[in-house]
PDB file of C-alpha atoms in Angstrom:
ATOM      1  CA  MET W   5     -61.106 -80.003 -41.581  1.00 46.00           C
ATOM      2  CA  GLU W   6     -60.067 -76.692 -39.707  1.00 51.00           C
ATOM      3  CA  ASN W   7     -61.901 -73.558 -40.657  1.00 56.00           C
ATOM      4  CA  ASN W   8     -60.165 -71.671 -42.881  1.00 59.00           C
ATOM      5  CA  PRO W   9     -58.836 -68.375 -40.936  1.00 56.00           C
ATOM      6  CA  SER W  10     -60.426 -65.579 -43.191  1.00 48.00           C
ATOM      7  CA  GLU W  11     -63.386 -67.787 -43.209  1.00 51.00           C
ATOM      8  CA  LYS W  12     -63.301 -66.887 -38.926  1.00 57.00           C
ATOM      9  CA  LEU W  13     -62.300 -63.595 -39.844  1.00 48.00           C
ATOM     10  CA  MET W  14     -65.204 -62.861 -41.549  1.00 48.00           C
ATOM     11  CA  SER W  15     -67.778 -64.366 -39.383  1.00 73.00           C
ATOM     12  CA  SER W  16     -66.655 -62.484 -36.287  1.00 79.00           C
ATOM     13  CA  ALA W  17     -66.490 -59.626 -38.693  1.00 82.00           C
ATOM     14  CA  SER W  18     -70.403 -60.661 -39.297  1.00 84.00           C
ATOM     15  CA  LYS W  19     -71.465 -60.909 -35.827  1.00 87.00           C
ATOM     16  CA  THR W  20     -70.233 -57.904 -34.729  1.00 91.00           C
ATOM     17  CA  ALA W  21     -71.908 -56.193 -37.771  1.00 92.00           C
ATOM     18  CA  THR W  22     -75.316 -57.747 -36.764  1.00 94.00           C
ATOM     19  CA  LYS W  23     -74.823 -56.752 -33.103  1.00 96.00           C
ATOM     20  CA  GLN W  24     -74.002 -53.333 -34.095  1.00 96.00           C
ATOM     21  CA  GLU W  25     -77.206 -52.770 -36.176  1.00 97.00           C
ATOM     22  CA  ILE W  26     -79.243 -54.067 -33.739  1.00 98.00           C
ATOM     23  CA  ASN W  27     -78.041 -51.964 -31.114  1.00 97.00           C
ATOM     24  CA  ASP W  28     -78.372 -48.907 -33.066  1.00 98.00           C
ATOM     25  CA  ALA W  29     -81.812 -49.865 -34.175  1.00 98.00           C
ATOM     26  CA  PHE W  30     -82.911 -50.244 -30.491  1.00 98.00           C
ATOM     27  CA  SER W  31     -80.692 -46.466 -29.459  1.00 97.00           C
ATOM     28  CA  GLU W  32     -82.874 -45.024 -32.698  1.00 97.00           C
ATOM     29  CA  LEU W  33     -86.198 -46.559 -31.213  1.00 96.00           C
ATOM     30  CA  GLU W  34     -85.460 -45.474 -27.351  1.00 95.00           C
ATOM     31  CA  ALA W  35     -84.818 -41.947 -28.516  1.00 95.00           C
ATOM     32  CA  GLY W  36     -87.928 -41.775 -31.044  1.00 94.00           C
ATOM     33  CA  LEU W  37     -90.919 -44.207 -29.049  1.00 96.00           C
ATOM     34  CA  THR W  38     -93.895 -42.621 -30.011  1.00 96.00           C
ATOM     35  CA  CYS W  39     -92.912 -41.470 -33.705  1.00 97.00           C
ATOM     36  CA  ALA W  40     -94.654 -44.602 -35.527  1.00 97.00           C
ATOM     37  CA  GLN W  41     -92.470 -44.855 -38.987  1.00 97.00           C
ATOM     38  CA  SER W  42     -89.219 -44.397 -36.904  1.00 96.00           C
ATOM     39  CA  VAL W  43     -90.440 -47.462 -34.469  1.00 98.00           C
ATOM     40  CA  TYR W  44     -91.395 -48.726 -37.956  1.00 98.00           C
ATOM     41  CA  THR W  45     -88.309 -48.222 -39.945  1.00 98.00           C
ATOM     42  CA  ASN W  46     -85.831 -49.443 -36.670  1.00 98.00           C
ATOM     43  CA  LEU W  47     -88.170 -52.870 -36.272  1.00 98.00           C
ATOM     44  CA  ILE W  48     -87.567 -53.579 -39.589  1.00 98.00           C
ATOM     45  CA  ARG W  49     -83.639 -53.347 -39.137  1.00 98.00           C
ATOM     46  CA  VAL W  50     -83.825 -55.731 -36.589  1.00 98.00           C
ATOM     47  CA  VAL W  51     -86.132 -57.908 -38.469  1.00 97.00           C
ATOM     48  CA  ASP W  52     -83.738 -57.838 -41.408  1.00 97.00           C
ATOM     49  CA  ALA W  53     -80.398 -58.556 -39.510  1.00 96.00           C
ATOM     50  CA  LEU W  54     -82.000 -61.655 -37.415  1.00 96.00           C
ATOM     51  CA  ALA W  55     -83.741 -63.158 -40.345  1.00 94.00           C
ATOM     52  CA  ASP W  56     -82.477 -66.240 -42.067  1.00 91.00           C
ATOM     53  CA  ASN W  57     -79.020 -65.226 -39.914  1.00 92.00           C
ATOM     54  CA  PRO W  58     -77.127 -68.623 -38.844  1.00 91.00           C
ATOM     55  CA  GLN W  59     -75.766 -66.342 -35.946  1.00 91.00           C
ATOM     56  CA  ALA W  60     -78.914 -64.862 -34.573  1.00 93.00           C
ATOM     57  CA  GLN W  61     -78.721 -66.707 -31.165  1.00 94.00           C
ATOM     58  CA  CYS W  62     -75.062 -64.695 -31.002  1.00 94.00           C
ATOM     59  CA  ALA W  63     -76.918 -61.946 -31.695  1.00 95.00           C
ATOM     60  CA  VAL W  64     -79.839 -61.913 -29.318  1.00 96.00           C
ATOM     61  CA  ASP W  65     -77.826 -63.178 -26.831  1.00 96.00           C
ATOM     62  CA  SER W  66     -75.640 -60.071 -26.550  1.00 95.00           C
ATOM     63  CA  THR W  67     -78.060 -57.587 -27.545  1.00 97.00           C
ATOM     64  CA  LEU W  68     -82.199 -58.247 -26.857  1.00 97.00           C
ATOM     65  CA  ALA W  69     -82.360 -60.903 -24.165  1.00 96.00           C
ATOM     66  CA  THR W  70     -82.267 -58.180 -21.353  1.00 96.00           C
ATOM     67  CA  GLN W  71     -85.300 -57.306 -19.085  1.00 95.00           C
ATOM     68  CA  THR W  72     -84.284 -53.326 -20.723  1.00 96.00           C
ATOM     69  CA  ARG W  73     -85.135 -54.898 -24.135  1.00 97.00           C
ATOM     70  CA  VAL W  74     -87.808 -57.233 -23.671  1.00 97.00           C
ATOM     71  CA  ARG W  75     -89.783 -54.425 -21.661  1.00 97.00           C
ATOM     72  CA  LEU W  76     -89.248 -51.758 -24.381  1.00 98.00           C
ATOM     73  CA  LEU W  77     -90.795 -54.442 -26.979  1.00 98.00           C
ATOM     74  CA  SER W  78     -93.566 -54.848 -24.434  1.00 97.00           C
ATOM     75  CA  GLU W  79     -93.639 -51.136 -23.773  1.00 98.00           C
ATOM     76  CA  LEU W  80     -93.735 -50.649 -27.991  1.00 98.00           C
ATOM     77  CA  VAL W  81     -96.780 -53.212 -28.457  1.00 98.00           C
ATOM     78  CA  ARG W  82     -99.050 -51.165 -25.949  1.00 98.00           C
ATOM     79  CA  MET W  83     -98.098 -47.936 -27.574  1.00 98.00           C
ATOM     80  CA  HIS W  84     -98.757 -48.589 -31.301  1.00 98.00           C
ATOM     81  CA  LEU W  85    -101.288 -51.153 -30.638  1.00 98.00           C
ATOM     82  CA  ARG W  86    -103.710 -49.951 -33.359  1.00 97.00           C
ATOM     83  CA  GLU W  87    -101.037 -49.515 -35.822  1.00 98.00           C
ATOM     84  CA  GLU W  88    -101.188 -53.328 -37.912  1.00 98.00           C
ATOM     85  CA  GLU W  89     -97.595 -52.747 -39.634  1.00 97.00           C
ATOM     86  CA  ILE W  90     -95.653 -52.010 -36.466  1.00 98.00           C
ATOM     87  CA  GLN W  91     -97.758 -54.884 -34.639  1.00 98.00           C
ATOM     88  CA  TRP W  92     -96.494 -57.105 -37.340  1.00 97.00           C
ATOM     89  CA  THR W  93     -92.790 -56.134 -37.200  1.00 98.00           C
ATOM     90  CA  LEU W  94     -92.943 -56.447 -33.578  1.00 98.00           C
ATOM     91  CA  GLY W  95     -94.071 -59.864 -34.000  1.00 96.00           C
ATOM     92  CA  ARG W  96     -91.283 -60.869 -36.066  1.00 97.00           C
ATOM     93  CA  VAL W  97     -88.353 -59.813 -34.087  1.00 98.00           C
ATOM     94  CA  ILE W  98     -90.320 -60.881 -31.101  1.00 97.00           C
ATOM     95  CA  SER W  99     -90.670 -64.520 -32.748  1.00 95.00           C
ATOM     96  CA  LEU W 100     -87.136 -64.735 -34.217  1.00 96.00           C
ATOM     97  CA  ALA W 101     -85.554 -63.806 -31.026  1.00 96.00           C
ATOM     98  CA  CYS W 102     -87.845 -66.567 -29.549  1.00 93.00           C
ATOM     99  CA  HIS W 103     -86.951 -69.259 -31.928  1.00 92.00           C
ATOM    100  CA  ALA W 104     -83.048 -68.241 -31.679  1.00 94.00           C
ATOM    101  CA  SER W 105     -82.568 -67.604 -28.229  1.00 94.00           C
ATOM    102  CA  ARG W 106     -83.535 -69.507 -24.626  1.00 92.00           C
ATOM    103  CA  ARG W 107     -82.089 -67.078 -22.995  1.00 94.00           C
ATOM    104  CA  PHE W 108     -84.538 -64.273 -24.814  1.00 95.00           C
ATOM    105  CA  GLN W 109     -87.662 -66.654 -24.252  1.00 92.00           C
ATOM    106  CA  CYS W 110     -86.532 -67.024 -20.415  1.00 90.00           C
ATOM    107  CA  GLN W 111     -86.324 -62.881 -19.871  1.00 93.00           C
ATOM    108  CA  ALA W 112     -89.948 -62.582 -22.123  1.00 93.00           C
ATOM    109  CA  GLY W 113     -91.620 -65.298 -20.040  1.00 89.00           C
ATOM    110  CA  GLN W 114     -90.326 -63.506 -16.671  1.00 88.00           C
ATOM    111  CA  CYS W 115     -92.138 -59.991 -18.516  1.00 91.00           C
ATOM    112  CA  GLU W 116     -95.398 -62.329 -18.971  1.00 89.00           C
ATOM    113  CA  MET W 117     -94.937 -61.337 -22.574  1.00 93.00           C
ATOM    114  CA  TRP W 118     -97.800 -63.531 -23.782  1.00 90.00           C
ATOM    115  CA  HIS W 119    -100.205 -61.001 -22.425  1.00 92.00           C
ATOM    116  CA  GLU W 120     -98.741 -58.430 -25.006  1.00 96.00           C
ATOM    117  CA  LEU W 121     -99.058 -61.345 -27.955  1.00 96.00           C
ATOM    118  CA  LEU W 122    -102.694 -61.698 -27.104  1.00 95.00           C
ATOM    119  CA  ALA W 123    -103.005 -57.823 -27.122  1.00 97.00           C
ATOM    120  CA  MET W 124    -101.616 -57.753 -30.416  1.00 97.00           C
ATOM    121  CA  ARG W 125    -103.857 -60.492 -32.011  1.00 97.00           C
ATOM    122  CA  SER W 126    -107.118 -59.030 -30.489  1.00 96.00           C
ATOM    123  CA  ALA W 127    -106.138 -55.511 -31.472  1.00 98.00           C
ATOM    124  CA  HIS W 128    -105.797 -56.859 -35.564  1.00 98.00           C
ATOM    125  CA  PRO W 129    -108.126 -60.136 -35.580  1.00 96.00           C
ATOM    126  CA  LEU W 130    -108.047 -60.462 -39.294  1.00 94.00           C
ATOM    127  CA  SER W 131    -104.624 -59.420 -40.165  1.00 95.00           C
ATOM    128  CA  ILE W 132    -102.978 -62.612 -41.103  1.00 95.00           C
ATOM    129  CA  ARG W 133     -99.584 -61.531 -40.888  1.00 95.00           C
ATOM    130  CA  VAL W 134     -99.836 -60.439 -37.222  1.00 97.00           C
ATOM    131  CA  GLN W 135    -101.655 -63.570 -35.832  1.00 97.00           C
ATOM    132  CA  GLU W 136     -99.169 -65.537 -37.825  1.00 96.00           C
ATOM    133  CA  SER W 137     -95.961 -63.781 -35.914  1.00 95.00           C
ATOM    134  CA  SER W 138     -97.796 -63.414 -32.669  1.00 96.00           C
ATOM    135  CA  LEU W 139     -98.795 -66.676 -32.746  1.00 96.00           C
ATOM    136  CA  ARG W 140     -95.421 -68.461 -33.665  1.00 94.00           C
ATOM    137  CA  ALA W 141     -94.094 -66.195 -30.620  1.00 92.00           C
ATOM    138  CA  SER W 142     -96.815 -67.395 -28.522  1.00 93.00           C
ATOM    139  CA  GLU W 143     -95.564 -71.013 -29.521  1.00 91.00           C
ATOM    140  CA  ALA W 144     -92.156 -70.787 -28.230  1.00 86.00           C
ATOM    141  CA  LEU W 145     -92.729 -68.874 -25.039  1.00 88.00           C
ATOM    142  CA  LEU W 146     -95.045 -71.043 -23.336  1.00 84.00           C
ATOM    143  CA  GLN W 147     -92.947 -74.309 -24.533  1.00 78.00           C
ATOM    144  CA  CYS W 148     -90.163 -72.965 -22.877  1.00 74.00           C
ATOM    145  CA  ASN W 149     -91.725 -70.986 -19.166  1.00 67.00           C
ATOM    146  CA  GLU W 150     -92.603 -73.762 -17.650  1.00 61.00           C
ATOM    147  CA  VAL W 151     -92.349 -71.722 -13.811  1.00 54.00           C
ATOM    148  CA  ASN W 152     -93.934 -68.546 -15.618  1.00 60.00           C
ATOM    149  CA  ILE W 153     -96.371 -69.783 -17.413  1.00 62.00           C
ATOM    150  CA  THR W 154     -98.602 -70.553 -14.323  1.00 61.00           C
ATOM    151  CA  LYS W 155     -99.340 -66.648 -14.386  1.00 65.00           C
ATOM    152  CA  LEU W 156    -101.348 -67.274 -18.028  1.00 70.00           C
ATOM    153  CA  CYS W 157    -104.772 -66.527 -17.720  1.00 73.00           C
ATOM    154  CA  PRO W 158    -105.414 -70.113 -19.726  1.00 76.00           C
ATOM    155  CA  GLN W 159    -109.118 -69.742 -20.465  1.00 82.00           C
ATOM    156  CA  GLN W 160    -108.767 -66.292 -22.099  1.00 86.00           C
ATOM    157  CA  TYR W 161    -105.891 -67.717 -24.391  1.00 86.00           C
ATOM    158  CA  LEU W 162    -107.759 -70.914 -24.926  1.00 88.00           C
ATOM    159  CA  ASP W 163    -110.844 -68.491 -25.790  1.00 92.00           C
ATOM    160  CA  ASP W 164    -108.364 -66.881 -28.499  1.00 95.00           C
ATOM    161  CA  LEU W 165    -107.275 -69.717 -30.337  1.00 94.00           C
ATOM    162  CA  THR W 166    -110.592 -71.107 -30.620  1.00 94.00           C
ATOM    163  CA  SER W 167    -111.513 -67.902 -32.021  1.00 95.00           C
ATOM    164  CA  ILE W 168    -108.670 -67.833 -34.595  1.00 95.00           C
ATOM    165  CA  MET W 169    -109.711 -71.176 -35.879  1.00 94.00           C
ATOM    166  CA  GLY W 170    -113.399 -70.194 -36.191  1.00 93.00           C
ATOM    167  CA  ARG W 171    -112.257 -67.234 -38.123  1.00 93.00           C
ATOM    168  CA  PHE W 172    -109.663 -68.551 -40.353  1.00 93.00           C
ATOM    169  CA  LEU W 173    -111.031 -72.264 -40.881  1.00 89.00           C
ATOM    170  CA  HIS W 174    -113.211 -71.885 -43.735  1.00 86.00           C
ATOM    171  CA  ILE W 175    -111.262 -68.731 -45.284  1.00 86.00           C
ATOM    172  CA  GLU W 176    -110.755 -69.431 -49.059  1.00 80.00           C
ATOM    173  CA  THR W 177    -108.456 -66.796 -50.158  1.00 79.00           C
ATOM    174  CA  PRO W 178    -105.950 -66.896 -49.506  1.00 85.00           C
ATOM    175  CA  ARG W 179    -106.482 -69.899 -48.290  1.00 88.00           C
ATOM    176  CA  ARG W 180    -103.033 -71.797 -47.492  1.00 90.00           C
ATOM    177  CA  ARG W 181    -102.050 -69.466 -44.984  1.00 91.00           C
ATOM    178  CA  ALA W 182    -105.365 -69.165 -43.643  1.00 92.00           C
ATOM    179  CA  HIS W 183    -105.347 -72.939 -42.949  1.00 92.00           C
ATOM    180  CA  SER W 184    -101.453 -72.587 -41.203  1.00 94.00           C
ATOM    181  CA  LEU W 185    -102.723 -70.035 -38.849  1.00 95.00           C
ATOM    182  CA  VAL W 186    -105.100 -73.185 -37.912  1.00 95.00           C
ATOM    183  CA  VAL W 187    -102.579 -74.825 -37.467  1.00 95.00           C
ATOM    184  CA  LEU W 188    -100.489 -72.580 -35.782  1.00 96.00           C
ATOM    185  CA  ALA W 189    -103.432 -72.142 -32.953  1.00 95.00           C
ATOM    186  CA  LEU W 190    -103.533 -76.052 -32.618  1.00 94.00           C
ATOM    187  CA  ARG W 191     -99.577 -75.797 -31.953  1.00 94.00           C
ATOM    188  CA  VAL W 192    -100.152 -73.344 -28.968  1.00 92.00           C
ATOM    189  CA  LEU W 193    -102.714 -74.754 -27.530  1.00 88.00           C
ATOM    190  CA  VAL W 194    -100.648 -77.855 -27.553  1.00 86.00           C
ATOM    191  CA  ALA W 195     -97.294 -76.037 -25.940  1.00 84.00           C
ATOM    192  CA  MET W 196    -100.402 -74.878 -23.345  1.00 81.00           C
ATOM    193  CA  TYR W 197    -101.567 -78.738 -22.639  1.00 76.00           C
ATOM    194  CA  SER W 198     -98.018 -79.713 -22.218  1.00 75.00           C
ATOM    195  CA  SER W 199     -97.680 -77.146 -19.568  1.00 58.00           C
ATOM    196  CA  PRO W 200     -97.263 -77.802 -15.741  1.00 54.00           C
ATOM    197  CA  ARG W 201    -100.188 -78.955 -14.031  1.00 48.00           C
ATOM    198  CA  GLN W 202    -101.569 -76.146 -12.680  1.00 49.00           C
ATOM    199  CA  ALA W 203    -102.010 -74.520 -15.769  1.00 50.00           C
ATOM    200  CA  ARG W 204    -103.322 -77.746 -17.734  1.00 51.00           C
ATOM    201  CA  SER W 205    -105.347 -78.389 -15.234  1.00 52.00           C
ATOM    202  CA  ILE W 206    -107.538 -75.243 -15.647  1.00 47.00           C
ATOM    203  CA  LEU W 207    -107.618 -75.549 -19.284  1.00 50.00           C
ATOM    204  CA  PHE W 208    -109.147 -78.814 -19.139  1.00 51.00           C
ATOM    205  CA  ASN W 209    -110.721 -79.210 -16.337  1.00 51.00           C
ATOM    206  CA  ASP W 210    -114.331 -77.501 -17.490  1.00 48.00           C
ATOM    207  CA  GLU W 211    -116.869 -78.199 -19.801  1.00 45.00           C
ATOM    208  CA  LYS W 212    -116.104 -75.592 -22.755  1.00 48.00           C
ATOM    209  CA  SER W 213    -112.520 -76.534 -22.677  1.00 46.00           C
ATOM    210  CA  ILE W 214    -113.212 -80.241 -23.304  1.00 41.00           C
ATOM    211  CA  GLN W 215    -115.678 -79.629 -26.106  1.00 48.00           C
ATOM    212  CA  VAL W 216    -113.139 -77.864 -27.841  1.00 46.00           C
ATOM    213  CA  LEU W 217    -110.690 -80.907 -27.960  1.00 44.00           C
ATOM    214  CA  GLU W 218    -113.491 -83.021 -28.744  1.00 45.00           C
ATOM    215  CA  LYS W 219    -114.034 -81.610 -32.159  1.00 49.00           C
TER     216      LYS W 219
END
């Protein structure tokens, strides 16, 4: 059955509107990098444009999947590291973009964005939502960047992941979300273990790493 012409027109209009919204948000971000409220507001615009959007891949490919935009996101992580709301929204944007677009994953991998994601988690160790969005983005990055991942510091990431498991495993309220973080941390660990031999051998050839796996 052929698609209804009106549906095609609506789909095309929706794609255009989504791209325009993201581009407008980034234009305002670039104009006010140091203004926390402006940064938060415009990041939320990007989240709303991408969340549950069946055309997210096309939108990300044509707006966010560039070295310039990826570097801007990394810069925002560093500039507003202590702002929990901003770090959460940055994590959401990066996570949504990573899961929507392989092109964005590769650009972020070339910029070694896992360093910013680690910094994000380290700055807000007790924020479940910051940890969650950052871990989801980290999992996607580590799964797809088989070349760039060899630049990662595996032991530092291992320490971070085991620390997350230790902090959230026995939390009773909110128990379900806390335990979901433990599962996410394990998934990131699996993504690291599935990485090329260079990173994998560094990660799992020391006694501490072996003990973690045996627990």
